[in-house]
XYZ file of C-alpha atoms in Angstrom:
774
model
C 4.078 16.779 -21.807
C 1.047 14.934 -20.308
C -0.233 11.903 -22.151
C -4.076 11.474 -22.281
C -5.367 8.111 -21.248
C -8.793 6.604 -20.355
C -9.024 5.122 -16.847
C -11.888 3.574 -14.876
C -12.616 5.558 -11.718
C -14.448 3.554 -8.972
C -15.846 5.339 -5.925
C -17.368 3.712 -2.803
C -19.221 5.586 -0.119
C -18.683 4.153 3.349
C -18.798 5.092 7.043
C -15.606 6.511 8.322
C -13.498 4.042 10.257
C -12.712 5.171 13.840
C -10.071 3.933 16.276
C -11.246 5.009 19.723
C -8.703 5.111 22.597
C -10.103 4.016 25.900
C -8.695 3.543 29.366
C -8.210 0.022 30.565
C -6.431 -0.033 33.972
C -9.658 0.336 35.987
C -11.543 -2.670 37.303
C -14.686 -1.233 35.656
C -13.251 -1.541 32.100
C -16.102 -3.927 30.938
C -18.596 -1.168 31.611
C -16.541 1.360 29.782
C -16.037 -0.923 26.791
C -19.830 -1.670 26.648
C -20.712 2.060 26.843
C -18.103 2.909 24.160
C -19.611 0.153 21.897
C -23.063 1.588 22.451
C -21.993 5.033 21.627
C -20.526 3.850 18.419
C -23.860 2.370 17.349
C -25.253 5.853 17.270
C -23.374 6.214 13.917
C -23.799 3.607 11.188
C -24.197 0.828 13.587
C -20.714 1.013 14.995
C -19.694 -2.443 13.819
C -16.725 -1.261 11.658
C -14.838 0.460 14.475
C -12.099 -0.687 16.752
C -11.218 0.173 20.407
C -7.590 0.822 21.374
C -6.729 0.346 25.139
C -4.249 2.684 26.636
C -1.786 2.397 29.565
C -1.720 4.411 32.803
C -0.147 7.393 31.036
C -2.814 7.471 28.320
C -0.571 6.093 25.575
C -1.991 3.242 23.406
C -0.591 -0.154 24.093
C 2.380 -0.811 21.839
C 1.017 -4.242 20.716
C -1.688 -2.320 18.864
C 0.732 -0.577 16.585
C 0.309 -3.033 13.724
C -3.453 -3.201 14.426
C -3.967 0.571 14.068
C -1.784 0.817 10.960
C -3.515 -2.076 9.309
C -7.013 -0.824 10.181
C -6.153 2.575 8.533
C -8.718 4.673 10.507
C -10.153 7.809 9.101
C -10.552 9.201 12.630
C -8.571 8.590 15.822
C -10.181 9.912 18.967
C -10.233 9.343 22.764
C -13.285 8.171 24.570
C -14.695 10.387 27.316
C -17.036 8.880 29.823
C -20.462 10.339 30.348
C -22.630 10.267 33.436
C -23.614 6.647 32.522
C -20.078 5.549 32.984
C -19.538 7.440 36.231
C -22.715 6.183 37.891
C -20.853 3.419 39.655
C -18.029 5.375 40.850
C -17.471 9.139 41.121
C -13.722 8.399 41.641
C -13.749 6.586 38.163
C -15.210 9.687 36.447
C -12.501 11.912 38.117
C -9.685 9.655 36.975
C -11.088 9.745 33.450
C -11.121 13.419 33.398
C -7.659 13.629 34.829
C -6.512 11.214 32.011
C -7.556 13.532 29.192
C -4.226 15.326 28.818
C -2.165 12.129 28.359
C -4.931 10.785 26.161
C -4.288 13.668 23.826
C -0.685 12.503 23.463
C -1.969 8.901 22.959
C -4.020 10.052 20.055
C -0.989 11.733 18.541
C 1.021 8.485 19.088
C -1.610 6.353 17.440
C -1.761 8.846 14.627
C 1.982 8.360 14.071
C 1.421 4.702 13.883
C -0.987 5.106 10.876
C 1.544 7.108 8.870
C 5.282 7.643 9.334
C 5.004 11.389 9.407
C 2.627 13.730 10.964
C 0.450 16.018 8.714
C -2.079 18.656 9.416
C -4.682 17.489 6.930
C -6.710 15.278 9.279
C -8.948 16.403 12.053
C -9.084 13.781 14.803
C -11.814 14.863 17.229
C -11.935 14.135 20.916
C -14.930 12.268 22.231
C -17.505 14.157 24.242
C -20.185 12.856 26.461
C -19.653 9.331 25.288
C -20.027 10.275 21.631
C -16.692 9.382 20.010
C -17.564 10.859 16.652
C -20.022 13.722 17.085
C -20.141 14.743 13.390
C -18.373 12.789 10.809
C -20.718 9.898 10.300
C -24.491 9.541 9.735
C -26.111 9.853 13.158
C -29.277 8.108 14.222
C -30.475 11.478 15.413
C -30.618 12.645 11.790
C -32.897 9.798 10.613
C -36.677 10.067 10.798
C -39.343 7.476 11.597
C -36.925 4.733 12.610
C -38.618 1.341 12.945
C -38.893 -0.209 16.314
C -35.585 -1.642 17.392
C -34.567 -4.500 19.638
C -31.793 -5.249 22.216
C -30.867 -8.314 24.046
C -31.202 -8.063 27.836
C -28.085 -9.771 29.182
C -28.058 -7.987 32.576
C -28.197 -11.408 34.354
C -25.452 -12.947 32.350
C -21.705 -12.953 32.937
C -20.231 -9.573 32.132
C -17.616 -11.197 29.793
C -20.296 -13.077 27.893
C -22.269 -9.888 27.472
C -19.172 -8.317 25.952
C -18.796 -11.272 23.508
C -22.326 -10.693 22.284
C -21.767 -6.920 22.065
C -18.621 -7.451 20.013
C -20.846 -9.135 17.440
C -24.001 -7.117 17.750
C -22.169 -3.742 17.933
C -23.900 -2.691 21.111
C -27.093 -0.720 20.953
C -28.044 2.582 22.581
C -30.889 2.658 25.052
C -34.261 4.301 24.323
C -33.214 7.595 25.672
C -30.381 7.792 23.067
C -32.888 7.651 20.080
C -35.149 10.345 18.885
C -38.755 10.474 20.103
C -40.098 8.490 17.124
C -38.132 5.354 18.062
C -38.428 2.741 20.755
C -36.098 0.058 21.916
C -37.428 -3.157 23.338
C -35.243 -5.542 25.327
C -35.564 -9.246 24.711
C -34.560 -11.524 27.574
C -33.278 -14.862 26.125
C -34.800 -18.107 27.279
C -32.690 -21.088 28.316
C -33.330 -22.793 25.078
C -31.987 -19.827 23.084
C -28.644 -19.720 24.885
C -26.908 -22.194 22.581
C -27.662 -20.032 19.677
C -26.562 -16.926 21.514
C -23.292 -18.544 22.487
C -22.491 -19.659 18.972
C -23.350 -16.176 17.760
C -20.959 -14.703 20.244
C -18.179 -17.105 19.294
C -18.554 -17.360 15.540
C -20.833 -14.615 14.391
C -23.331 -17.191 13.165
C -25.958 -19.506 14.521
C -26.940 -23.011 13.709
C -29.098 -23.892 16.695
C -32.223 -21.725 17.330
C -35.843 -22.268 18.090
C -37.126 -19.216 16.148
C -38.864 -16.183 17.728
C -37.683 -12.607 17.920
C -34.168 -13.523 19.125
C -33.589 -15.792 16.107
C -34.684 -13.023 13.780
C -32.473 -10.469 15.522
C -29.419 -12.669 15.379
C -30.123 -14.006 11.917
C -30.096 -10.406 10.571
C -33.622 -10.530 9.260
C -34.704 -7.055 8.002
C -38.521 -6.830 8.552
C -40.916 -4.191 9.547
C -42.299 -3.547 12.962
C -44.311 -6.462 14.258
C -42.681 -8.985 11.776
C -39.082 -9.014 13.303
C -36.196 -6.885 14.457
C -33.461 -4.884 12.834
C -29.774 -4.983 13.737
C -27.884 -1.759 14.260
C -26.352 -1.982 10.898
C -29.684 -2.608 9.124
C -31.284 0.093 11.257
C -28.854 2.777 10.074
C -27.647 1.682 6.707
C -30.980 0.306 5.325
C -29.425 -2.788 3.749
C -25.775 -1.869 3.577
C -23.982 -5.212 3.679
C -20.462 -6.604 4.136
C -17.791 -7.223 1.418
C -15.534 -9.997 2.607
C -12.067 -9.788 0.820
C -11.275 -13.299 -0.465
C -7.655 -12.989 0.845
C -8.892 -13.283 4.352
C -8.540 -16.851 5.639
C -7.645 -16.735 9.320
C -9.549 -17.229 12.543
C -8.013 -15.819 15.770
C -8.951 -16.915 19.299
C -7.919 -14.484 21.968
C -7.992 -15.696 25.579
C -7.343 -13.553 28.693
C -9.769 -11.421 30.709
C -8.305 -8.010 30.285
C -9.453 -5.002 28.296
C -6.534 -5.385 26.011
C -7.535 -8.939 25.249
C -11.053 -8.020 24.338
C -9.929 -5.125 22.191
C -7.457 -7.270 20.356
C -10.217 -9.741 19.610
C -12.450 -6.984 18.437
C -9.676 -5.649 16.097
C -8.936 -9.140 14.738
C -12.568 -9.615 13.920
C -12.611 -6.364 11.944
C -9.249 -7.182 10.227
C -9.504 -10.891 9.691
C -13.266 -11.147 9.418
C -13.115 -13.757 12.162
C -12.117 -13.751 15.763
C -13.318 -15.006 19.122
C -12.715 -13.578 22.536
C -12.804 -16.426 24.966
C -11.699 -15.862 28.628
C -10.872 -19.073 30.526
C -13.841 -18.645 32.927
C -16.177 -18.788 29.933
C -14.606 -21.544 28.075
C -14.849 -23.771 31.237
C -18.669 -23.347 31.307
C -20.754 -26.294 30.070
C -22.899 -24.009 27.787
C -19.731 -23.278 25.753
C -19.075 -27.002 25.080
C -21.368 -27.071 21.927
C -19.846 -23.965 20.512
C -16.398 -25.353 21.056
C -17.289 -28.563 19.296
C -18.710 -26.350 16.484
C -15.313 -24.616 16.163
C -13.532 -27.947 16.100
C -15.818 -29.920 13.743
C -17.469 -27.490 11.387
C -14.573 -25.844 9.569
C -16.406 -26.346 6.324
C -19.382 -24.347 7.640
C -16.978 -21.484 8.246
C -15.738 -21.516 4.644
C -12.253 -22.854 5.536
C -11.524 -20.033 7.995
C -10.278 -22.553 10.514
C -7.669 -23.795 8.081
C -5.413 -21.221 9.712
C -6.253 -20.613 13.318
C -4.168 -18.682 15.770
C -4.397 -18.597 19.581
C -3.065 -15.498 21.269
C -3.336 -13.177 24.377
C -1.994 -9.964 25.579
C -2.253 -10.758 29.352
C -1.063 -14.379 29.216
C 2.315 -15.932 28.271
C 2.639 -18.374 25.387
C 2.828 -21.297 27.908
C -0.516 -20.385 29.418
C -2.046 -19.895 25.920
C -0.745 -23.279 24.854
C -2.219 -24.786 27.980
C -5.587 -23.130 27.125
C -5.541 -24.489 23.608
C -4.711 -27.969 24.783
C -7.350 -27.925 27.525
C -10.322 -26.875 25.340
C -9.379 -27.567 21.698
C -7.860 -31.098 21.817
C -9.571 -34.353 22.642
C -7.158 -37.183 23.116
C -5.125 -37.588 19.915
C -7.054 -34.813 18.151
C -5.234 -33.104 15.241
C -5.675 -29.568 16.548
C -1.865 -28.941 16.218
C -2.086 -29.305 12.513
C -4.646 -26.486 11.960
C -3.755 -24.051 14.749
C -0.811 -22.431 16.479
C 0.019 -20.220 19.413
C 1.168 -16.742 18.152
C 2.362 -13.776 20.199
C 0.085 -10.778 19.697
C 2.820 -8.633 18.286
C 3.665 -11.348 15.668
C 0.197 -11.262 14.172
C 0.298 -10.227 10.531
C -2.694 -7.993 9.758
C -4.175 -7.233 6.303
C -6.681 -4.501 5.517
C -9.990 -4.433 7.341
C -13.190 -5.767 5.910
C -15.063 -3.063 3.963
C -18.559 -2.015 4.758
C -20.359 -1.107 1.533
C -23.234 -1.945 -0.658
C -22.282 -3.145 -4.067
C -25.491 -1.927 -5.761
C -26.187 1.568 -4.384
C -23.000 2.843 -2.769
C -20.528 2.203 -5.594
C -20.078 4.424 -8.527
C -17.984 3.458 -11.590
C -17.157 5.734 -14.456
C -14.563 6.174 -17.144
C -12.668 9.414 -17.219
C -9.912 11.016 -19.310
C -6.765 11.178 -17.299
C -3.303 12.655 -17.967
C 0.049 11.191 -17.172
C 3.029 13.494 -17.097
C 6.659 12.619 -17.589
C 7.147 11.745 -13.980
C 4.206 9.248 -14.113
C 1.885 11.403 -12.078
C -1.672 10.837 -13.066
C -4.365 13.558 -12.938
C -8.067 12.861 -13.359
C -9.452 15.033 -16.035
C -12.804 15.945 -14.504
C -14.189 16.596 -11.057
C -15.731 13.625 -9.267
C -19.420 13.269 -8.222
C -19.457 11.448 -4.911
C -21.922 8.538 -4.508
C -24.748 9.211 -1.965
C -25.785 6.402 0.365
C -29.652 5.910 0.308
C -29.731 6.411 4.098
C -28.405 9.926 3.659
C -31.423 11.020 1.713
C -33.579 10.505 4.735
C -31.544 12.783 6.842
C -30.797 16.570 7.291
C -28.085 17.453 4.714
C -26.527 19.671 7.457
C -25.987 16.638 9.858
C -24.820 13.928 7.609
C -21.448 13.101 6.014
C -19.472 9.997 4.958
C -16.227 8.926 3.480
C -15.607 8.218 -0.264
C -12.914 5.931 -1.260
C -11.583 6.345 -4.814
C -9.732 3.657 -6.882
C -8.222 4.697 -10.173
C -7.413 1.974 -12.582
C -3.660 1.245 -12.703
C -2.738 3.822 -10.021
C -2.332 3.655 -6.269
C -0.841 6.134 -3.854
C 1.295 4.887 -0.997
C -0.518 5.511 2.359
C 1.533 8.292 3.786
C 0.216 11.215 5.939
C 2.812 13.509 4.474
C 0.847 13.607 1.295
C -1.459 16.565 1.781
C -4.290 18.107 -0.115
C -1.855 19.853 -2.423
C -0.367 16.519 -3.355
C -3.627 14.750 -3.912
C -5.749 17.432 -5.659
C -5.149 18.973 -9.026
C -4.781 22.785 -8.705
C -7.141 25.282 -10.285
C -10.353 23.449 -10.221
C -11.256 23.250 -6.575
C -12.790 25.946 -4.424
C -9.916 27.246 -2.231
C -12.375 27.862 0.580
C -13.315 24.220 0.774
C -11.053 21.920 2.811
C -11.891 18.608 1.248
C -9.498 16.713 3.343
C -8.198 13.993 0.961
C -5.797 11.393 2.303
C -3.976 8.417 0.986
C -5.697 5.428 2.380
C -4.585 1.726 2.470
C -6.596 1.042 -0.670
C -7.169 4.353 -2.364
C -7.561 8.104 -1.923
C -10.222 8.920 0.669
C -12.053 12.218 0.810
C -14.758 13.575 3.013
C -18.224 13.999 1.455
C -18.655 17.595 2.748
C -16.365 20.562 3.040
C -14.482 20.221 6.315
C -13.987 23.979 6.544
C -16.554 26.689 6.000
C -20.282 26.803 6.674
C -22.842 24.568 5.179
C -25.894 26.503 3.745
C -29.340 25.625 4.938
C -32.029 25.035 2.290
C -29.706 23.598 -0.411
C -30.236 20.083 -1.691
C -27.884 17.370 -0.411
C -25.985 17.168 -3.808
C -25.370 20.887 -3.667
C -23.589 20.527 -0.272
C -21.155 17.853 -1.456
C -17.652 18.351 -2.588
C -16.458 17.580 -6.142
C -12.721 16.992 -6.095
C -10.366 16.597 -9.096
C -7.810 14.030 -7.926
C -4.128 13.782 -8.509
C -2.235 10.456 -8.159
C 1.352 11.397 -7.351
C 4.057 9.131 -8.812
C 6.787 7.542 -6.639
C 8.981 10.467 -7.633
C 6.631 12.986 -6.027
C 6.209 10.772 -3.012
C 9.873 10.348 -2.459
C 10.439 13.951 -2.760
C 7.789 14.750 -0.091
C 9.163 12.042 2.249
C 12.738 13.335 1.830
C 11.647 17.015 2.552
C 10.101 15.922 5.885
C 13.445 14.090 6.723
C 15.493 17.034 5.932
C 16.763 15.954 2.573
C 16.292 16.794 -0.993
C 16.097 14.389 -3.927
C 17.805 15.074 -7.136
C 18.568 12.950 -10.139
C 22.034 11.527 -10.408
C 24.002 11.562 -13.718
C 23.216 7.862 -14.147
C 19.557 8.647 -13.344
C 19.410 11.261 -16.096
C 21.088 8.910 -18.513
C 18.778 6.020 -17.623
C 15.717 8.216 -18.025
C 16.961 9.238 -21.404
C 17.376 5.558 -22.308
C 13.856 4.839 -21.212
C 12.504 7.644 -23.180
C 14.299 6.639 -26.309
C 13.017 3.093 -26.145
C 9.505 4.176 -25.255
C 9.120 2.859 -21.720
C 10.456 0.333 -19.188
C 9.120 -2.737 -20.653
C 10.374 -2.048 -24.181
C 13.825 -1.149 -22.840
C 14.205 -4.178 -20.611
C 13.074 -6.484 -23.570
C 15.891 -5.128 -25.780
C 18.455 -5.317 -22.952
C 18.084 -9.062 -22.801
C 18.519 -11.825 -25.414
C 19.808 -11.373 -28.868
C 19.294 -7.653 -29.063
C 21.463 -7.276 -25.935
C 24.209 -9.117 -27.807
C 24.021 -6.357 -30.455
C 23.741 -3.483 -27.983
C 26.478 -4.618 -25.650
C 29.041 -4.705 -28.570
C 28.719 -0.974 -28.696
C 29.583 -0.418 -25.061
C 32.921 1.099 -24.334
C 34.167 -1.368 -21.878
C 33.959 -4.074 -24.580
C 36.182 -1.874 -26.759
C 38.770 -1.142 -24.125
C 42.377 -2.156 -24.549
C 41.928 -4.586 -21.685
C 39.025 -6.405 -23.289
C 39.490 -9.702 -25.027
C 39.924 -8.563 -28.673
C 39.198 -12.049 -29.929
C 35.575 -11.653 -28.820
C 35.107 -8.321 -30.630
C 32.706 -8.300 -33.612
C 33.012 -4.536 -34.187
C 35.558 -2.177 -35.757
C 36.926 0.137 -33.049
C 38.048 3.644 -33.991
C 39.355 5.921 -31.323
C 37.979 3.654 -28.650
C 34.511 3.621 -30.042
C 33.119 0.421 -31.623
C 31.100 0.491 -34.886
C 29.219 -2.335 -36.544
C 28.145 -3.222 -40.079
C 24.792 -4.728 -40.956
C 26.557 -8.002 -41.594
C 28.217 -7.946 -38.139
C 24.906 -7.159 -36.554
C 23.256 -10.065 -38.356
C 25.785 -12.412 -36.753
C 25.341 -10.978 -33.324
C 21.506 -11.244 -33.546
C 21.759 -14.690 -34.933
C 18.867 -13.720 -37.188
C 18.176 -13.755 -40.929
C 18.560 -10.730 -43.057
C 14.936 -9.600 -42.974
C 14.791 -9.742 -39.150
C 18.117 -7.975 -38.880
C 16.903 -5.205 -41.176
C 13.796 -4.764 -39.186
C 15.651 -4.579 -35.849
C 18.220 -2.016 -37.272
C 15.496 0.099 -38.683
C 13.405 0.066 -35.454
C 16.525 1.146 -33.476
C 17.383 3.873 -36.026
C 13.850 5.129 -35.996
C 13.873 5.556 -32.261
C 17.388 7.374 -32.576
C 18.992 4.588 -30.472
C 21.362 3.713 -33.441
C 22.716 6.094 -36.066
C 23.920 5.098 -39.532
C 27.068 6.588 -41.091
C 30.440 5.964 -42.859
C 33.969 5.532 -41.713
C 36.029 7.988 -43.746
C 39.678 9.136 -43.959
C 40.719 12.675 -44.590
C 42.854 13.254 -47.701
C 44.829 16.065 -46.101
C 45.684 14.775 -42.473
C 44.878 11.065 -42.940
C 42.486 11.127 -39.948
C 40.083 8.236 -39.897
C 36.691 8.920 -38.168
C 32.997 7.984 -38.207
C 30.581 10.496 -39.866
C 26.744 10.382 -39.335
C 24.716 10.255 -42.568
C 22.859 13.386 -41.254
C 26.107 15.428 -41.502
C 27.393 14.767 -45.032
C 26.253 14.859 -48.621
C 28.705 14.389 -51.479
C 31.437 15.891 -49.296
C 32.401 15.888 -45.643
C 34.492 18.133 -43.402
C 37.338 16.428 -41.542
C 36.649 16.373 -37.792
C 40.329 17.052 -37.121
C 41.480 19.721 -39.694
C 38.219 20.857 -41.105
C 39.351 20.044 -44.658
C 36.513 19.547 -47.107
C 36.775 16.119 -48.716
C 34.876 14.578 -51.668
C 33.524 11.166 -50.848
C 35.249 8.863 -53.326
C 36.720 5.385 -53.057
C 40.037 6.691 -51.631
C 38.199 8.044 -48.640
C 36.646 4.706 -47.584
C 39.243 2.351 -49.246
C 37.410 -0.906 -48.966
C 35.279 -2.349 -50.351
C 35.928 -1.109 -53.829
C 32.538 -0.555 -55.274
C 30.504 1.055 -52.416
C 31.338 1.831 -48.798
C 29.761 -0.247 -45.986
C 27.350 1.475 -43.642
C 28.570 1.490 -40.089
C 26.231 1.823 -37.162
C 26.909 3.762 -33.914
C 25.138 3.672 -30.544
C 23.673 6.957 -29.217
C 26.438 8.290 -26.972
C 24.115 8.930 -23.928
C 22.848 5.327 -24.223
C 26.379 4.084 -24.360
C 27.417 6.050 -21.316
C 24.305 5.043 -19.304
C 24.834 1.380 -20.042
C 28.546 1.640 -19.498
C 27.761 2.862 -15.973
C 25.706 -0.352 -15.371
C 22.417 1.343 -15.909
C 21.087 -1.897 -17.290
C 20.829 -3.567 -13.936
C 18.269 -1.185 -12.346
C 16.153 -1.270 -15.471
C 16.068 -5.055 -15.523
C 15.341 -5.068 -11.757
C 12.508 -2.613 -12.159
C 11.057 -4.478 -15.018
C 11.240 -7.718 -13.032
C 9.179 -6.081 -10.230
C 6.754 -4.617 -12.787
C 6.075 -8.078 -14.227
C 4.583 -9.200 -10.980
C 0.764 -9.031 -10.760
C 0.069 -5.623 -9.439
C -2.752 -3.078 -9.602
C -0.247 -0.202 -9.773
C 3.413 0.471 -10.585
C 5.420 3.595 -10.874
C 9.246 4.012 -10.634
C 12.134 6.451 -10.362
C 15.616 5.543 -11.419
C 18.981 6.641 -9.928
C 18.715 9.670 -7.617
C 20.844 11.158 -4.870
C 19.742 11.894 -1.316
C 21.344 15.221 -0.290
C 21.063 16.707 3.158
C 19.576 20.250 2.946
C 22.261 22.872 3.193
C 24.983 20.264 2.176
C 25.889 19.811 -1.427
C 27.629 16.391 -0.843
C 25.134 13.375 -1.504
C 24.597 11.196 1.470
C 23.423 8.234 -0.629
C 22.740 7.270 -4.115
C 19.618 5.187 -4.707
C 19.660 2.950 -7.837
C 15.866 2.817 -8.122
C 12.652 3.378 -6.193
C 9.342 1.534 -6.857
C 5.637 1.939 -5.983
C 4.135 -1.410 -6.269
C 0.525 -1.834 -5.124
C 0.984 1.157 -2.793
C 4.115 -0.307 -1.245
C 7.404 1.771 -1.387
C 10.536 -0.080 -2.304
C 14.102 1.224 -2.498
C 16.609 -0.689 -4.636
C 20.260 -1.239 -4.953
C 21.533 -2.814 -8.176
C 24.902 -4.583 -8.729
C 26.618 -6.691 -11.343
C 28.362 -8.926 -8.789
C 27.166 -11.010 -5.843
C 28.513 -8.495 -3.220
C 27.793 -4.953 -2.255
C 31.515 -4.388 -1.804
C 34.612 -6.593 -1.814
C 35.638 -5.455 1.585
C 33.261 -7.022 4.191
C 33.433 -4.148 6.538
C 32.762 -1.511 3.855
C 29.949 -3.726 2.566
C 28.209 -3.810 6.044
C 28.614 -0.033 6.378
C 26.920 0.415 3.032
C 24.033 -1.876 3.780
C 23.495 -0.246 7.154
C 23.543 3.200 5.686
C 21.080 2.218 3.003
C 18.632 0.632 5.462
C 18.878 3.682 7.747
C 17.809 6.014 4.937
C 15.051 3.540 3.992
C 13.766 3.501 7.539
C 14.042 7.338 7.777
C 11.960 7.680 4.639
C 9.321 5.175 5.930
C 9.972 2.701 3.014
C 8.178 -0.619 3.216
C 10.951 -2.830 1.884
C 14.459 -2.704 0.350
C 15.441 -4.660 -2.681
C 18.842 -5.890 -3.876
C 19.347 -6.881 -7.491
C 22.237 -8.484 -9.203
C 23.301 -9.903 -12.477
C 25.069 -12.669 -10.646
C 23.227 -16.024 -10.455
C 22.751 -15.604 -6.721
C 23.840 -13.233 -3.895
C 26.630 -14.120 -1.622
C 25.122 -15.895 1.277
C 26.922 -13.754 3.953
C 25.808 -10.614 2.312
C 22.310 -11.686 1.925
C 22.087 -12.842 5.606
C 23.383 -9.403 6.731
C 20.802 -7.590 4.491
C 17.969 -9.581 5.880
C 19.023 -9.139 9.570
C 19.570 -5.424 9.147
C 16.261 -4.864 7.364
C 14.383 -6.879 10.048
C 15.966 -4.778 12.750
C 14.558 -1.644 11.178
C 11.073 -3.087 10.403
C 11.847 -3.254 6.664
C 10.918 -6.040 4.311
C 13.802 -7.436 2.085
C 13.617 -8.492 -1.471
C 16.305 -10.141 -3.627
C 16.511 -10.313 -7.368
C 19.157 -12.655 -8.699
C 20.387 -13.812 -12.172
C 19.029 -10.846 -14.041
C 20.045 -11.206 -17.676
C 21.448 -14.728 -17.077
C 21.484 -16.855 -20.322
C 22.752 -14.177 -22.697
C 25.656 -14.642 -24.929
C 27.893 -12.067 -23.113
């Protein structure tokens, strides 16, 4: 049954993020890169996109795997040169055309990097005539009465330096690329303006300038024609600004003079909000000395970004990068080594990209009734109205579109391409003819502002053309089921999983269950568990009366176990009885067959029927024997709870609650399920728990001891099999939890090395429940 809850729904309209694959082997790569950047400025300024270089076969360079995945592009496409690119070499144009077939495979490869499994919900267009994204963003062609724009004429400069400036400026199309109402004027920088231009290229900011049009252009002044110049971002977004995530605190300096080096610096600037591309031939020039000093001495001006600075390169080895750092970023006994380090490019740890959005006009926050079902899947109660960027209202509704990122309070969907429209949209309220194209992004669910399929209708208002989706936030159970299906498995609850879910339902949730399975109340609960009542158990530690192998407790015994006063004991017993966790009854003996057994108060009045011979007995003193005046109430634990806890179901519950207690924006879980190969009834592996934590998927193994298995060979086989399944399902991390105070060091080391070999994170929970009486 779905439970209604109020949740805050936040939507942000933003440009679609594009990862554009480009060839990089040709000597003319700087021209290709510059033209690609210029074509991107035709849509929303182009300063939120990245370029991904490819090898001779058209495949993206492997070092960009983590870059592409962290960037989380909405569109992946391949750049096709137009006549402008081919003007210098007809052979170059021919080679580009010949490369289109392998480039198609490269797009598919990059697409796989973004999500572990392919899905058909996305449309990744090819570039055409130098336009990487012909439709999915607001194009300059759709805007009217654009103000006069400016570009910097760097034709006489070093081509590498021009690319450095373009990386910051975004590149700008020439006058012929704009509509007839616009004009682009090129500004040739004077000698006195080059220091500011150099600092702008290296740091994204300027501190030395003599004013004038160039200063206004670089400083981002948004003024009308005749008073200043507009940057590409301001020209297209009309005031759309940056949101810098506070967690970004790194600056990356990329050296080397190849296409890969430049594209890595471009990506780092998008992902870290700070990066510099600095080939050796530029760093050695005198005009860069001032900017280098600025990087060395003005860390405070960069808001602490230089507190963690990395030097890297794709084309150069670590020794060459170290020599570069020593040559230009140290002076005598300078302390550069305390604030910077050389890092291989594939070892860079990327976070999410900086977001382009306007806090005031492009964000929509509302409260909505939502519904959470038993599997923890959340459905938003009403269709969403997408926010509309102001720039869109000045354009033709048939030529504009954007992406909308949705954040639902307390819920986050793991970014997996296998989650299709049917997983992310509630059924029944969306027009089946509209392909809305939702996907699980790195931060939230992303959907396209307009229908992807079907025809837009001329003459309608903009709002009438927009989609209105009703979203569904699938739980970790749904996600695991979809991932398993793609891998050829089915997921089904194990017997322990069914029992644990019943336990959680009786207690009213994970937090309440875990709270009672620790501390004094666990002392009470554990006395009911069968293994404490077994013949092999230490009878001197028993506080209960065991009948036919099942322990029963009086209120007085419960009081001793809780270590509480009578009022607190009574409250605890009443709470557990109210939730049907405990049952109250009497221990009675049959007058006919002398059979002693426990009888629930729900099943007798003044008489009871013997469980053994069905003889009807009157409840008198002879039936309970002692005490004389009135019988003692005896308490019994629900048998499903007893069985679940006897199977060590307590450990995954405590482990999941430990993970839940971490500061997280979202958390859903699934407990104890089996992975079964389709067509084969035998389980391949039993998973103790699965967690979605802040959009990350975690698989868990729970043990009471410090080892996975007593036999070392068997233990390693189990760990390897567990990691293999986790990697097959595209899990982010594996977690091993134990009641022991710490994991065996050999076991822990093998888990870490196995996880690392399969690109999995590893988490360890130790000492769960330590400090209890038992």
